[in-house]
């Protein structure tokens, strides 16, 4: 797009990270050990991302595809700064807004309105700004009078609509979305597409994780296919989706991917 | 997508925010810088505490009134107990001492118990947004402080009703409450960290709190400990709440807290927040990996 002269919005250099799991009774001792010794090696460590590098230019949409457990969501958490890298480095230029799981830390006992407020305040918006935004967020999420109902009365679709509406309205410069399209009906998916196009049109950057391959083809300017924590292919969304689908067909016939 | 020309026209200046995420070390950010980020999220802490307060009584008919009714019923139970055990004409000073002690102990109990679980409880938020996580246990302590208001009001009425002593010591109460607030913040930060690293802490907390209540002069007068062996007393002094609650009892009985007790309380009110802060912020970035 028009902004290739500036630095990329996201730079990922040799990123690796892993999850530490407490298993069986080793958990307690590993936990104590880790607290005393500052470098744990007694935990069960599950590598989630292995030596991944890429850049995302400003104003582009990066689609990330891959099977369950490929490291897609972990990658987004690293980009959001929620998980610290174990090796390598992530640089993000711009204010981050992220929608990483449906129901984004929503408190189900609180109303939609209260959740909008808490979510917005947590990422540092002022109360005045939130008061202005609340109505347009509720409108966009098509909540109607439900905005004053507790979230545990919401359908899955309503929750995911509200989740997307909140992060999309926080005026993000870098928007990270994990499966935001799931659960919404086709009318809402259209609205999501328009909103994302609008955000990109403003030079904002989006990283989108989705199992909806059509959505990736439609929205993304570049796509990444991840498998077992590594990048298998990066490039034009149509090409990457095609390779991924070829792999899925081979695998369903019992083949193996050699990586 | 959008036409390139439209994109150019709409292209607003990016903010100069730049995040560099690197492998975490256990370095501790400058206290002032970190507290600034916490202060910037004060509206979040207030809103989250208020939501908690509403959540606690939502769906009840009496709603907000429970904030007064809860301590009132608690006091009532102790009143019945005392009359049953001691018969009529029970010592009202002793009754007030126990009720006051229990109310004030509840303040630390809530901070420690819920503060200790604060990270797990807000798992969704922790896994989805980047913000100073110390706001979570601190918001719990703030909520406990909001609860203290009506509780102290109920106590004040009881104190007058039962003809409790009123001495100059009372003027020290606000200062002691500030010390307790600081101790609570320290404990909440320490236990919030421990609970993330040691999954069993959630269960252990119940026992820690029970032991804490018995090694603190809450439902018995501190003077009873004078008869205890010196070795036991030496251990009790290691309890951060010990000298604070001895001081509270002295005030309730109309006396002035001893300087030594106050100095010990000040020591804990300084050392616990420092330990809590250092432990919490040095570990904070690893929390999400363990939730």
Short mmCIF file of C-alpha atoms in Angstrom, two decimals:
data_model
loop_
_atom_site.label_atom_id
_atom_site.label_comp_id
_atom_site.label_asym_id
_atom_site.label_seq_id
_atom_site.Cartn_x
_atom_site.Cartn_y
_atom_site.Cartn_z
CA UNK A 1 0.00 0.00 0.00
CA UNK A 2 0.93 3.63 0.19
CA UNK A 3 3.12 3.50 3.24
CA UNK A 4 6.03 1.28 2.32
CA UNK A 5 8.48 4.08 2.99
CA UNK A 6 7.92 3.86 6.72
CA UNK A 7 8.94 1.14 9.13
CA UNK A 8 6.78 -1.97 9.29
CA UNK A 9 4.06 -2.05 11.93
CA UNK A 10 5.17 -5.44 13.20
CA UNK A 11 8.60 -7.05 13.13
CA UNK A 12 9.06 -10.55 14.45
CA UNK A 13 12.64 -11.79 14.68
CA UNK A 14 13.46 -15.42 15.49
CA UNK A 15 10.59 -15.65 17.94
CA UNK A 16 10.34 -18.77 20.08
CA UNK A 17 8.19 -19.36 23.10
CA UNK A 18 6.75 -22.23 25.06
CA UNK A 19 4.16 -22.95 27.72
CA UNK A 20 5.07 -24.15 31.17
CA UNK A 21 2.65 -26.68 32.46
CA UNK A 22 2.30 -27.99 35.96
CA UNK A 23 1.72 -31.69 35.69
CA UNK A 24 0.90 -34.18 38.43
CA UNK A 25 2.44 -33.50 41.82
CA UNK A 26 5.60 -32.13 40.28
CA UNK A 27 3.66 -28.90 39.90
CA UNK A 28 4.06 -27.72 43.45
CA UNK A 29 7.75 -28.40 43.70
CA UNK A 30 8.43 -27.01 40.27
CA UNK A 31 6.54 -23.90 41.29
CA UNK A 32 8.53 -23.52 44.52
CA UNK A 33 11.75 -24.35 42.72
CA UNK A 34 11.02 -21.75 40.11
CA UNK A 35 10.32 -19.15 42.76
CA UNK A 36 13.59 -19.84 44.54
CA UNK A 37 15.85 -20.57 41.60
CA UNK A 38 15.20 -18.01 38.95
CA UNK A 39 15.49 -20.36 36.01
CA UNK A 40 13.05 -23.23 35.90
CA UNK A 41 13.84 -26.50 34.25
CA UNK A 42 11.62 -28.81 36.21
CA UNK A 43 8.37 -27.77 34.55
CA UNK A 44 6.94 -29.62 31.59
CA UNK A 45 7.70 -27.28 28.73
CA UNK A 46 5.60 -27.34 25.60
CA UNK A 47 7.15 -25.44 22.70
CA UNK A 48 4.49 -23.36 20.98
CA UNK A 49 6.45 -21.18 18.56
CA UNK A 50 9.79 -22.14 17.09
CA UNK A 51 12.05 -19.59 15.49
CA UNK A 52 9.46 -17.57 13.56
CA UNK A 53 10.36 -14.38 11.68
CA UNK A 54 8.25 -12.07 9.53
CA UNK A 55 7.27 -8.44 9.14
CA UNK A 56 3.91 -6.83 8.59
CA UNK A 57 3.89 -3.49 6.75
CA UNK A 58 1.56 -0.74 7.94
CA UNK A 59 -1.92 -0.76 6.50
CA UNK A 60 -1.91 -4.42 5.57
CA UNK A 61 -3.92 -7.39 6.76
CA UNK A 62 -2.02 -10.51 7.71
CA UNK A 63 -4.08 -13.70 7.81
CA UNK A 64 -2.80 -16.62 9.87
CA UNK A 65 -4.08 -20.11 9.16
CA UNK A 66 -3.19 -23.56 10.36
CA UNK A 67 -4.55 -26.49 12.29
CA UNK A 68 -5.50 -26.44 15.94
CA UNK A 69 -2.41 -26.23 18.12
CA UNK A 70 -0.25 -24.81 15.33
CA UNK A 71 0.69 -21.83 17.49
CA UNK A 72 -1.57 -19.23 15.87
CA UNK A 73 -3.16 -17.94 19.06
CA UNK A 74 0.16 -18.03 20.88
CA UNK A 75 1.67 -15.95 18.11
CA UNK A 76 -1.06 -13.33 18.55
CA UNK A 77 -0.48 -13.27 22.31
CA UNK A 78 3.21 -12.65 21.68
CA UNK A 79 2.35 -9.81 19.31
CA UNK A 80 0.05 -8.36 21.96
CA UNK A 81 2.84 -8.52 24.55
CA UNK A 82 0.83 -10.81 26.76
CA UNK A 83 3.28 -13.68 26.43
CA UNK A 84 6.94 -12.76 26.64
CA UNK A 85 9.21 -14.32 24.02
CA UNK A 86 11.68 -16.89 25.24
CA UNK A 87 14.01 -16.11 22.40
CA UNK A 88 13.95 -13.49 19.71
CA UNK A 89 12.14 -10.21 19.61
CA UNK A 90 8.83 -8.66 18.66
CA UNK A 91 8.52 -4.99 17.75
CA UNK A 92 5.09 -3.44 17.37
CA UNK A 93 4.74 0.15 16.28
CA UNK A 94 1.39 1.63 17.21
CA UNK A 95 -1.32 1.22 19.82
CA UNK A 96 -2.39 -2.40 20.08
CA UNK A 97 -5.96 -3.54 20.47
CA UNK A 98 -6.60 -7.24 20.66
CA UNK A 99 -9.52 -9.63 20.57
CA UNK A 100 -7.96 -12.94 21.43
CA UNK A 101 -10.79 -15.09 22.68
CA UNK A 102 -14.50 -14.73 22.34
CA UNK A 103 -15.83 -12.91 25.32
CA UNK A 104 -12.56 -11.05 25.91
CA UNK A 105 -12.27 -11.17 29.65
CA UNK A 106 -15.91 -10.32 29.93
CA UNK A 107 -17.41 -10.73 33.34
CA UNK A 108 -20.61 -12.68 32.68
CA UNK A 109 -22.32 -11.30 35.78
CA UNK A 110 -22.01 -7.74 34.49
CA UNK A 111 -24.06 -6.08 31.78
CA UNK A 112 -22.75 -5.46 28.30
CA UNK A 113 -22.46 -1.78 29.13
CA UNK A 114 -20.37 -2.48 32.23
CA UNK A 115 -18.14 -4.87 30.28
CA UNK A 116 -17.55 -2.28 27.59
CA UNK A 117 -16.50 0.12 30.33
CA UNK A 118 -14.16 -2.32 32.10
CA UNK A 119 -12.56 -3.55 28.87
CA UNK A 120 -12.01 0.00 27.65
CA UNK A 121 -10.61 1.24 30.95
CA UNK A 122 -8.23 -1.73 31.15
CA UNK A 123 -6.61 -0.74 27.86
CA UNK A 124 -6.35 2.84 29.04
CA UNK A 125 -9.27 4.72 27.52
CA UNK A 126 -10.66 7.65 29.48
CA UNK A 127 -14.14 7.46 30.94
CA UNK A 128 -15.33 10.43 28.89
CA UNK A 129 -14.16 8.81 25.65
CA UNK A 130 -15.84 5.55 26.64
CA UNK A 131 -19.11 7.30 27.39
CA UNK A 132 -19.01 8.67 23.84
CA UNK A 133 -18.13 5.29 22.37
CA UNK A 134 -20.52 3.05 24.26
CA UNK A 135 -23.57 3.81 22.11
CA UNK A 136 -21.77 3.25 18.81
CA UNK A 137 -20.25 0.03 20.16
CA UNK A 138 -23.67 -1.24 21.23
CA UNK A 139 -25.13 -0.20 17.86
CA UNK A 140 -22.39 -1.91 15.91
CA UNK A 141 -22.80 -5.10 17.95
CA UNK A 142 -26.56 -4.93 17.26
CA UNK A 143 -27.27 -5.41 20.94
CA UNK A 144 -30.31 -3.16 21.25
CA UNK A 145 -31.76 -3.22 24.73
CA UNK A 146 -29.56 -6.21 25.59
CA UNK A 147 -26.69 -3.84 26.31
CA UNK A 148 -28.14 -3.47 29.80
CA UNK A 149 -28.58 -7.22 30.28
CA UNK A 150 -25.92 -9.33 31.98
CA UNK A 151 -23.58 -10.98 29.49
CA UNK A 152 -24.46 -14.47 30.72
CA UNK A 153 -27.85 -13.91 29.06
CA UNK A 154 -26.13 -13.37 25.70
CA UNK A 155 -25.91 -15.86 22.86
CA UNK A 156 -22.45 -16.80 21.55
CA UNK A 157 -23.04 -14.60 18.53
CA UNK A 158 -23.91 -11.61 20.70
CA UNK A 159 -20.78 -12.11 22.77
CA UNK A 160 -18.53 -12.28 19.75
CA UNK A 161 -20.28 -9.25 18.20
CA UNK A 162 -19.76 -7.27 21.38
CA UNK A 163 -16.13 -8.42 21.62
CA UNK A 164 -15.32 -7.31 18.10
CA UNK A 165 -17.25 -4.08 18.46
CA UNK A 166 -15.26 -3.09 21.54
CA UNK A 167 -11.78 -3.67 20.09
CA UNK A 168 -12.68 -2.19 16.70
CA UNK A 169 -13.81 1.02 18.36
CA UNK A 170 -10.76 1.54 20.53
CA UNK A 171 -9.10 3.30 17.57
CA UNK A 172 -6.37 0.69 17.32
CA UNK A 173 -3.31 1.15 15.16
CA UNK A 174 -2.52 -2.51 15.31
CA UNK A 175 -5.54 -4.77 15.61
CA UNK A 176 -5.04 -8.41 16.59
CA UNK A 177 -8.03 -10.68 16.11
CA UNK A 178 -8.38 -14.36 16.87
CA UNK A 179 -11.44 -16.03 15.38
CA UNK A 180 -13.55 -12.93 15.78
CA UNK A 181 -15.76 -13.92 12.91
CA UNK A 182 -16.88 -17.12 14.52
CA UNK A 183 -20.38 -17.05 15.87
CA UNK A 184 -21.59 -13.93 14.11
CA UNK A 185 -24.29 -14.28 11.47
CA UNK A 186 -23.71 -13.32 7.86
CA UNK A 187 -25.09 -9.82 8.34
CA UNK A 188 -22.59 -9.21 11.11
CA UNK A 189 -19.73 -10.77 9.13
CA UNK A 190 -20.44 -8.23 6.43
CA UNK A 191 -20.27 -5.43 8.98
CA UNK A 192 -17.00 -6.88 10.29
CA UNK A 193 -15.55 -6.93 6.78
CA UNK A 194 -16.52 -3.30 6.24
CA UNK A 195 -15.12 -2.24 9.57
CA UNK A 196 -11.82 -4.01 8.89
CA UNK A 197 -11.58 -2.42 5.47
CA UNK A 198 -12.21 0.95 7.10
CA UNK A 199 -9.49 0.33 9.70
CA UNK A 200 -7.02 -0.67 6.97
CA UNK A 201 -8.04 2.29 4.87
CA UNK A 202 -6.90 4.46 7.75
CA UNK A 203 -3.47 2.93 7.46
CA UNK A 204 -4.05 0.65 10.39
CA UNK A 205 -2.66 -2.86 10.51
CA UNK A 206 -4.57 -6.05 11.21
CA UNK A 207 -3.45 -9.55 12.09
CA UNK A 208 -6.26 -12.02 11.75
CA UNK A 209 -6.27 -15.64 12.87
CA UNK A 210 -9.11 -17.61 11.38
CA UNK A 211 -10.22 -21.04 10.33
CA UNK A 212 -12.50 -19.32 7.85
CA UNK A 213 -10.32 -19.65 4.76
CA UNK A 214 -12.70 -17.57 2.67
CA UNK A 215 -12.46 -14.74 5.15
CA UNK A 216 -8.65 -14.90 4.92
CA UNK A 217 -8.77 -14.84 1.13
CA UNK A 218 -11.23 -11.96 1.17
CA UNK A 219 -9.63 -9.77 3.85
CA UNK A 220 -5.93 -10.56 3.99
CA UNK A 221 -3.19 -8.98 1.90
CA UNK A 222 -0.66 -11.59 3.04
CA UNK A 223 -1.18 -14.97 4.65
CA UNK A 224 0.91 -17.22 6.88
CA UNK A 225 0.34 -20.95 7.25
CA UNK A 226 1.64 -22.25 10.57
CA UNK A 227 2.28 -25.85 11.52
CA UNK A 228 3.75 -27.06 14.82
CA UNK A 229 4.95 -23.61 15.75
CA UNK A 230 6.74 -22.89 12.49
CA UNK A 231 5.85 -21.01 9.35
CA UNK A 232 5.27 -23.39 6.47
CA UNK A 233 4.42 -20.80 3.89
CA UNK A 234 4.05 -17.06 3.72
CA UNK A 235 2.78 -15.10 0.76
CA UNK A 236 -0.27 -14.32 -1.31
CA UNK A 237 -3.41 -15.44 0.55
CA UNK A 238 -4.79 -17.39 -2.42
CA UNK A 239 -1.55 -19.36 -2.81
CA UNK A 240 -1.15 -20.05 0.89
CA UNK A 241 -4.76 -21.11 1.31
CA UNK A 242 -4.42 -23.39 -1.72
CA UNK A 243 -1.31 -25.09 -0.29
CA UNK A 244 -2.97 -25.43 3.08
CA UNK A 245 -6.06 -27.03 1.55
CA UNK A 246 -3.88 -29.39 -0.47
CA UNK A 247 -2.13 -30.39 2.75
CA UNK A 248 -5.42 -30.94 4.54
CA UNK A 249 -6.61 -33.23 1.77
CA UNK A 250 -3.34 -35.21 1.81
CA UNK A 251 -3.46 -35.49 5.55
CA UNK A 252 -7.02 -36.72 5.56
CA UNK A 253 -5.77 -39.51 3.32
CA UNK A 254 -3.12 -40.41 5.91
CA UNK A 255 -0.14 -38.46 4.53
CA UNK A 256 2.44 -36.62 6.60
CA UNK A 257 3.86 -33.15 6.33
CA UNK A 258 7.63 -33.22 6.37
CA UNK A 259 8.62 -30.37 8.63
CA UNK B 1 -9.98 -3.71 -0.46
CA UNK B 2 -9.97 0.09 -0.34
CA UNK B 3 -8.50 2.08 -3.22
CA UNK B 4 -4.95 3.20 -2.65
CA UNK B 5 -5.87 6.86 -3.09
CA UNK B 6 -8.54 6.59 -0.43
CA UNK B 7 -6.07 4.94 1.86
CA UNK B 8 -3.61 7.74 1.38
CA UNK B 9 -6.23 10.40 2.00
CA UNK B 10 -7.39 8.70 5.16
CA UNK B 11 -3.96 7.87 6.38
CA UNK B 12 -3.69 9.41 9.78
CA UNK B 13 -0.43 9.80 11.61
CA UNK B 14 0.51 6.79 13.65
CA UNK B 15 1.19 7.51 17.26
CA UNK B 16 4.85 7.08 18.15
CA UNK B 17 4.02 4.18 20.45
CA UNK B 18 6.56 1.43 19.98
CA UNK B 19 6.57 -1.81 21.89
CA UNK B 20 9.63 -4.04 21.98
CA UNK B 21 8.89 -7.42 23.49
CA UNK B 22 12.00 -9.34 24.42
CA UNK B 23 12.70 -12.40 26.51
CA UNK B 24 11.67 -11.58 30.01
CA UNK B 25 14.28 -11.18 32.63
CA UNK B 26 13.38 -10.64 36.22
CA UNK B 27 14.37 -7.02 36.17
CA UNK B 28 12.20 -4.75 38.23
CA UNK B 29 10.90 -1.61 36.54
CA UNK B 30 11.51 1.68 38.28
CA UNK B 31 8.97 2.04 41.05
CA UNK B 32 7.87 5.46 39.91
CA UNK B 33 7.40 4.37 36.27
CA UNK B 34 5.40 1.32 37.23
CA UNK B 35 3.23 3.19 39.70
CA UNK B 36 2.57 5.77 37.00
CA UNK B 37 1.13 3.05 34.74
CA UNK B 38 -0.94 1.78 37.68
CA UNK B 39 -2.14 5.30 38.42
CA UNK B 40 -3.09 5.75 34.76
CA UNK B 41 -5.44 2.78 35.16
CA UNK B 42 -7.03 4.03 38.38
CA UNK B 43 -10.39 4.41 36.65
CA UNK B 44 -10.17 0.73 35.77
CA UNK B 45 -9.44 -0.25 39.36
CA UNK B 46 -12.34 1.85 40.65
CA UNK B 47 -14.76 0.52 38.02
CA UNK B 48 -13.68 -3.05 38.62
CA UNK B 49 -14.08 -2.69 42.40
CA UNK B 50 -17.51 -1.12 41.98
CA UNK B 51 -18.56 -3.86 39.59
CA UNK B 52 -17.40 -6.40 42.18
CA UNK B 53 -19.41 -4.70 44.88
CA UNK B 54 -22.52 -4.70 42.72
CA UNK B 55 -21.84 -8.27 41.64
CA UNK B 56 -21.69 -9.38 45.27
CA UNK B 57 -25.20 -8.22 45.99
CA UNK B 58 -26.79 -8.34 42.55
CA UNK B 59 -29.86 -10.50 42.43
CA UNK B 60 -30.56 -9.95 46.13
CA UNK B 61 -33.65 -8.06 47.20
CA UNK B 62 -31.86 -5.89 49.74
CA UNK B 63 -28.91 -5.16 47.44
CA UNK B 64 -26.64 -2.46 48.82
CA UNK B 65 -28.16 -2.81 52.30
CA UNK B 66 -26.23 -6.05 52.67
CA UNK B 67 -23.07 -4.03 53.07
CA UNK B 68 -24.48 -2.90 56.44
CA UNK B 69 -26.47 -6.04 57.19
CA UNK B 70 -23.49 -8.39 56.78
CA UNK B 71 -21.44 -6.90 59.63
CA UNK B 72 -24.60 -6.37 61.68
CA UNK B 73 -25.53 -10.06 61.52
CA UNK B 74 -21.96 -11.02 62.30
CA UNK B 75 -22.01 -8.86 65.40
CA UNK B 76 -25.40 -10.27 66.35
CA UNK B 77 -24.04 -13.81 66.27
CA UNK B 78 -21.19 -12.85 68.59
CA UNK B 79 -23.64 -11.10 70.88
CA UNK B 80 -25.75 -14.25 71.17
CA UNK B 81 -22.65 -16.33 71.73
CA UNK B 82 -21.45 -14.08 74.51
CA UNK B 83 -24.80 -14.02 76.25
CA UNK B 84 -25.12 -17.78 75.98
CA UNK B 85 -21.63 -18.42 77.34
CA UNK B 86 -21.33 -15.71 79.94
CA UNK B 87 -24.94 -15.23 80.90
CA UNK B 88 -26.46 -11.80 81.36
CA UNK B 89 -24.18 -8.96 82.23
CA UNK B 90 -21.37 -10.24 80.04
CA UNK B 91 -18.42 -7.90 79.71
CA UNK B 92 -19.41 -5.43 76.99
CA UNK B 93 -15.82 -4.25 76.60
CA UNK B 94 -14.80 -7.77 75.67
CA UNK B 95 -17.75 -8.09 73.29
CA UNK B 96 -16.76 -4.87 71.52
CA UNK B 97 -13.15 -5.97 71.36
CA UNK B 98 -14.08 -9.20 69.61
CA UNK B 99 -16.56 -7.59 67.21
CA UNK B 100 -14.13 -4.79 66.36
CA UNK B 101 -11.33 -7.32 65.96
CA UNK B 102 -13.35 -9.54 63.66
CA UNK B 103 -14.49 -6.60 61.52
CA UNK B 104 -10.93 -5.35 61.12
CA UNK B 105 -9.57 -8.83 60.53
CA UNK B 106 -12.14 -9.30 57.75
CA UNK B 107 -10.48 -6.39 55.97
CA UNK B 108 -7.16 -8.22 55.73
CA UNK B 109 -8.86 -11.57 55.17
CA UNK B 110 -10.73 -10.30 52.09
CA UNK B 111 -7.62 -8.61 50.73
CA UNK B 112 -5.49 -11.71 51.17
CA UNK B 113 -8.08 -14.25 50.09
CA UNK B 114 -9.48 -12.48 47.03
CA UNK B 115 -6.29 -10.60 46.26
CA UNK B 116 -4.52 -13.95 46.19
CA UNK B 117 -6.97 -15.19 43.56
CA UNK B 118 -7.15 -11.91 41.64
CA UNK B 119 -5.04 -13.04 38.68
CA UNK B 120 -6.89 -16.31 38.15
CA UNK B 121 -10.22 -14.63 38.53
CA UNK B 122 -9.44 -12.16 35.75
CA UNK B 123 -7.83 -14.77 33.53
CA UNK B 124 -9.78 -13.59 30.50
CA UNK B 125 -8.59 -10.03 30.88
CA UNK B 126 -5.00 -11.07 31.63
CA UNK B 127 -4.85 -13.26 28.53
CA UNK B 128 -6.40 -10.62 26.29
CA UNK B 129 -5.02 -7.23 27.18
CA UNK B 130 -1.74 -5.67 28.15
CA UNK B 131 -1.98 -3.62 31.30
CA UNK B 132 -0.17 -3.45 34.65
CA UNK B 133 -1.47 -6.57 36.37
CA UNK B 134 -0.85 -5.17 39.85
CA UNK B 135 -4.07 -3.25 39.28
CA UNK B 136 -5.97 -6.53 39.82
CA UNK B 137 -4.93 -7.34 43.42
CA UNK B 138 -4.88 -3.63 44.21
CA UNK B 139 -8.44 -3.25 42.99
CA UNK B 140 -9.44 -6.06 45.36
CA UNK B 141 -7.84 -4.23 48.28
CA UNK B 142 -9.64 -1.07 47.20
CA UNK B 143 -12.93 -2.95 47.18
CA UNK B 144 -12.21 -4.35 50.64
CA UNK B 145 -11.52 -0.79 51.77
CA UNK B 146 -14.89 0.32 50.39
CA UNK B 147 -16.49 -2.48 52.40
CA UNK B 148 -14.70 -1.30 55.53
CA UNK B 149 -16.67 1.97 55.54
CA UNK B 150 -20.12 0.58 56.37
CA UNK B 151 -18.53 -2.00 58.65
CA UNK B 152 -16.82 0.66 60.73
CA UNK B 153 -20.05 2.66 60.83
CA UNK B 154 -21.88 -0.37 62.24
CA UNK B 155 -19.09 -0.80 64.76
CA UNK B 156 -19.24 2.85 65.82
CA UNK B 157 -22.95 2.52 66.57
CA UNK B 158 -22.36 -0.67 68.58
CA UNK B 159 -19.50 0.99 70.43
CA UNK B 160 -21.77 3.81 71.57
CA UNK B 161 -24.70 1.49 72.23
CA UNK B 162 -22.66 -0.79 74.50
CA UNK B 163 -21.01 2.09 76.27
CA UNK B 164 -17.53 1.43 74.92
CA UNK B 165 -14.64 3.50 76.22
CA UNK B 166 -13.69 6.58 74.26
CA UNK B 167 -10.10 7.66 74.71
CA UNK B 168 -7.45 9.75 72.99
CA UNK B 169 -6.20 6.51 71.42
CA UNK B 170 -9.05 6.80 68.92
CA UNK B 171 -7.24 9.60 67.16
CA UNK B 172 -4.62 7.06 66.13
CA UNK B 173 -7.18 4.81 64.45
CA UNK B 174 -6.98 6.43 60.98
CA UNK B 175 -3.19 6.09 61.02
CA UNK B 176 -3.39 2.42 62.01
CA UNK B 177 -5.96 1.80 59.26
CA UNK B 178 -3.54 3.25 56.72
CA UNK B 179 -0.88 0.85 58.03
CA UNK B 180 -3.34 -2.02 57.62
CA UNK B 181 -4.12 -0.88 54.07
CA UNK B 182 -0.41 -1.00 53.22
CA UNK B 183 -0.01 -4.42 54.84
CA UNK B 184 -3.03 -5.63 52.85
CA UNK B 185 -1.60 -4.37 49.56
CA UNK B 186 1.67 -6.14 50.33
CA UNK B 187 -0.03 -9.41 51.24
CA UNK B 188 -2.35 -9.28 48.21
CA UNK B 189 0.60 -8.80 45.84
CA UNK B 190 2.64 -11.56 47.49
CA UNK B 191 -0.18 -14.08 47.47
CA UNK B 192 -1.38 -13.15 43.98
CA UNK B 193 2.11 -14.09 42.74
CA UNK B 194 2.37 -17.25 44.84
CA UNK B 195 -1.04 -18.46 43.67
CA UNK B 196 -0.01 -18.23 40.01
CA UNK B 197 3.20 -20.18 40.61
CA UNK B 198 1.91 -22.68 43.15
CA UNK B 199 -1.49 -24.00 42.09
CA UNK B 200 -2.06 -25.44 45.55
CA UNK B 201 -1.97 -21.99 47.07
CA UNK B 202 -5.69 -21.58 46.39
CA UNK B 203 -6.36 -24.40 48.83
CA UNK B 204 -3.60 -23.47 51.26
CA UNK B 205 -4.96 -19.93 51.54
CA UNK B 206 -7.94 -21.17 53.55
CA UNK B 207 -5.63 -22.67 56.17
CA UNK B 208 -3.21 -19.78 56.15
CA UNK B 209 -6.11 -17.45 56.91
CA UNK B 210 -7.39 -19.64 59.71
CA UNK B 211 -3.96 -19.86 61.32
CA UNK B 212 -3.50 -16.13 60.86
CA UNK B 213 -6.74 -15.49 62.71
CA UNK B 214 -5.65 -17.61 65.68
CA UNK B 215 -2.16 -16.17 65.97
CA UNK B 216 -3.61 -12.67 65.89
CA UNK B 217 -5.40 -11.31 68.94
CA UNK B 218 -8.81 -11.11 67.29
CA UNK B 219 -11.20 -13.18 69.37
CA UNK B 220 -9.08 -13.27 72.52
CA UNK B 221 -7.40 -10.41 74.38
CA UNK B 222 -3.71 -9.87 73.71
CA UNK B 223 -3.14 -9.89 77.44
CA UNK B 224 -3.86 -13.64 77.43
CA UNK B 225 -0.65 -14.12 75.48
CA UNK B 226 1.34 -12.55 78.32
CA UNK B 227 1.08 -15.92 80.06
CA UNK B 228 2.34 -17.81 77.00
CA UNK B 229 5.94 -19.09 76.96
CA UNK B 230 8.51 -16.60 75.68
CA UNK B 231 9.39 -18.83 72.72
CA UNK B 232 5.78 -18.83 71.53
CA UNK B 233 5.52 -15.08 71.94
CA UNK B 234 8.68 -14.63 69.89
CA UNK B 235 7.02 -16.51 67.03
CA UNK B 236 3.77 -14.56 67.35
CA UNK B 237 5.64 -11.31 66.93
CA UNK B 238 6.60 -12.50 63.41
CA UNK B 239 2.91 -12.25 62.53
CA UNK B 240 2.57 -8.95 60.63
CA UNK B 241 -0.89 -8.39 62.12
CA UNK B 242 0.07 -9.07 65.73
CA UNK B 243 1.19 -5.65 66.90
CA UNK B 244 -1.45 -3.92 64.79
CA UNK B 245 -4.26 -5.86 66.43
CA UNK B 246 -2.79 -5.43 69.90
CA UNK B 247 -2.96 -1.70 69.17
CA UNK B 248 -6.57 -1.95 67.95
CA UNK B 249 -7.57 -3.77 71.15
CA UNK B 250 -5.88 -1.14 73.27
CA UNK B 251 -7.83 1.58 71.46
CA UNK B 252 -11.16 -0.23 71.78
CA UNK B 253 -10.59 -0.57 75.53
CA UNK B 254 -9.91 3.17 75.79
CA UNK B 255 -6.12 3.09 76.02
CA UNK B 256 -3.30 4.47 73.90
CA UNK B 257 -1.25 1.95 71.84
CA UNK B 258 2.31 1.42 72.99
CA UNK B 259 4.97 3.05 70.84
CA UNK B 260 6.75 -0.27 70.40
CA UNK B 261 3.64 -1.88 68.91
CA UNK B 262 3.09 1.01 66.52
CA UNK B 263 6.70 0.93 65.38
CA UNK B 264 6.42 -2.79 64.65
CA UNK B 265 3.26 -2.18 62.63
CA UNK B 266 5.00 0.55 60.66
CA UNK B 267 7.83 -1.90 59.96
CA UNK B 268 5.41 -4.43 58.43
CA UNK B 269 3.50 -1.72 56.57
CA UNK B 270 6.76 -0.76 54.84
CA UNK B 271 8.41 -4.13 54.34
CA UNK B 272 5.39 -6.09 53.02
CA UNK B 273 4.50 -3.71 50.17
CA UNK B 274 8.19 -3.59 49.18
CA UNK B 275 8.48 -7.39 49.12
CA UNK B 276 5.09 -7.69 47.41
CA UNK B 277 5.95 -5.15 44.75
CA UNK B 278 9.34 -6.66 43.94
CA UNK B 279 7.98 -10.20 43.82
CA UNK B 280 4.93 -9.29 41.74
CA UNK B 281 6.48 -7.04 39.10
CA UNK B 282 9.51 -9.26 38.59
CA UNK B 283 7.17 -12.20 37.85
CA UNK B 284 4.27 -10.40 36.22
CA UNK B 285 5.26 -10.99 32.61
CA UNK B 286 5.38 -14.72 33.18
CA UNK B 287 1.83 -14.93 34.57
CA UNK B 288 0.07 -15.38 31.23
CA UNK B 289 2.23 -18.41 30.46
CA UNK B 290 0.96 -20.14 33.55
CA UNK B 291 -2.77 -19.43 33.46
#
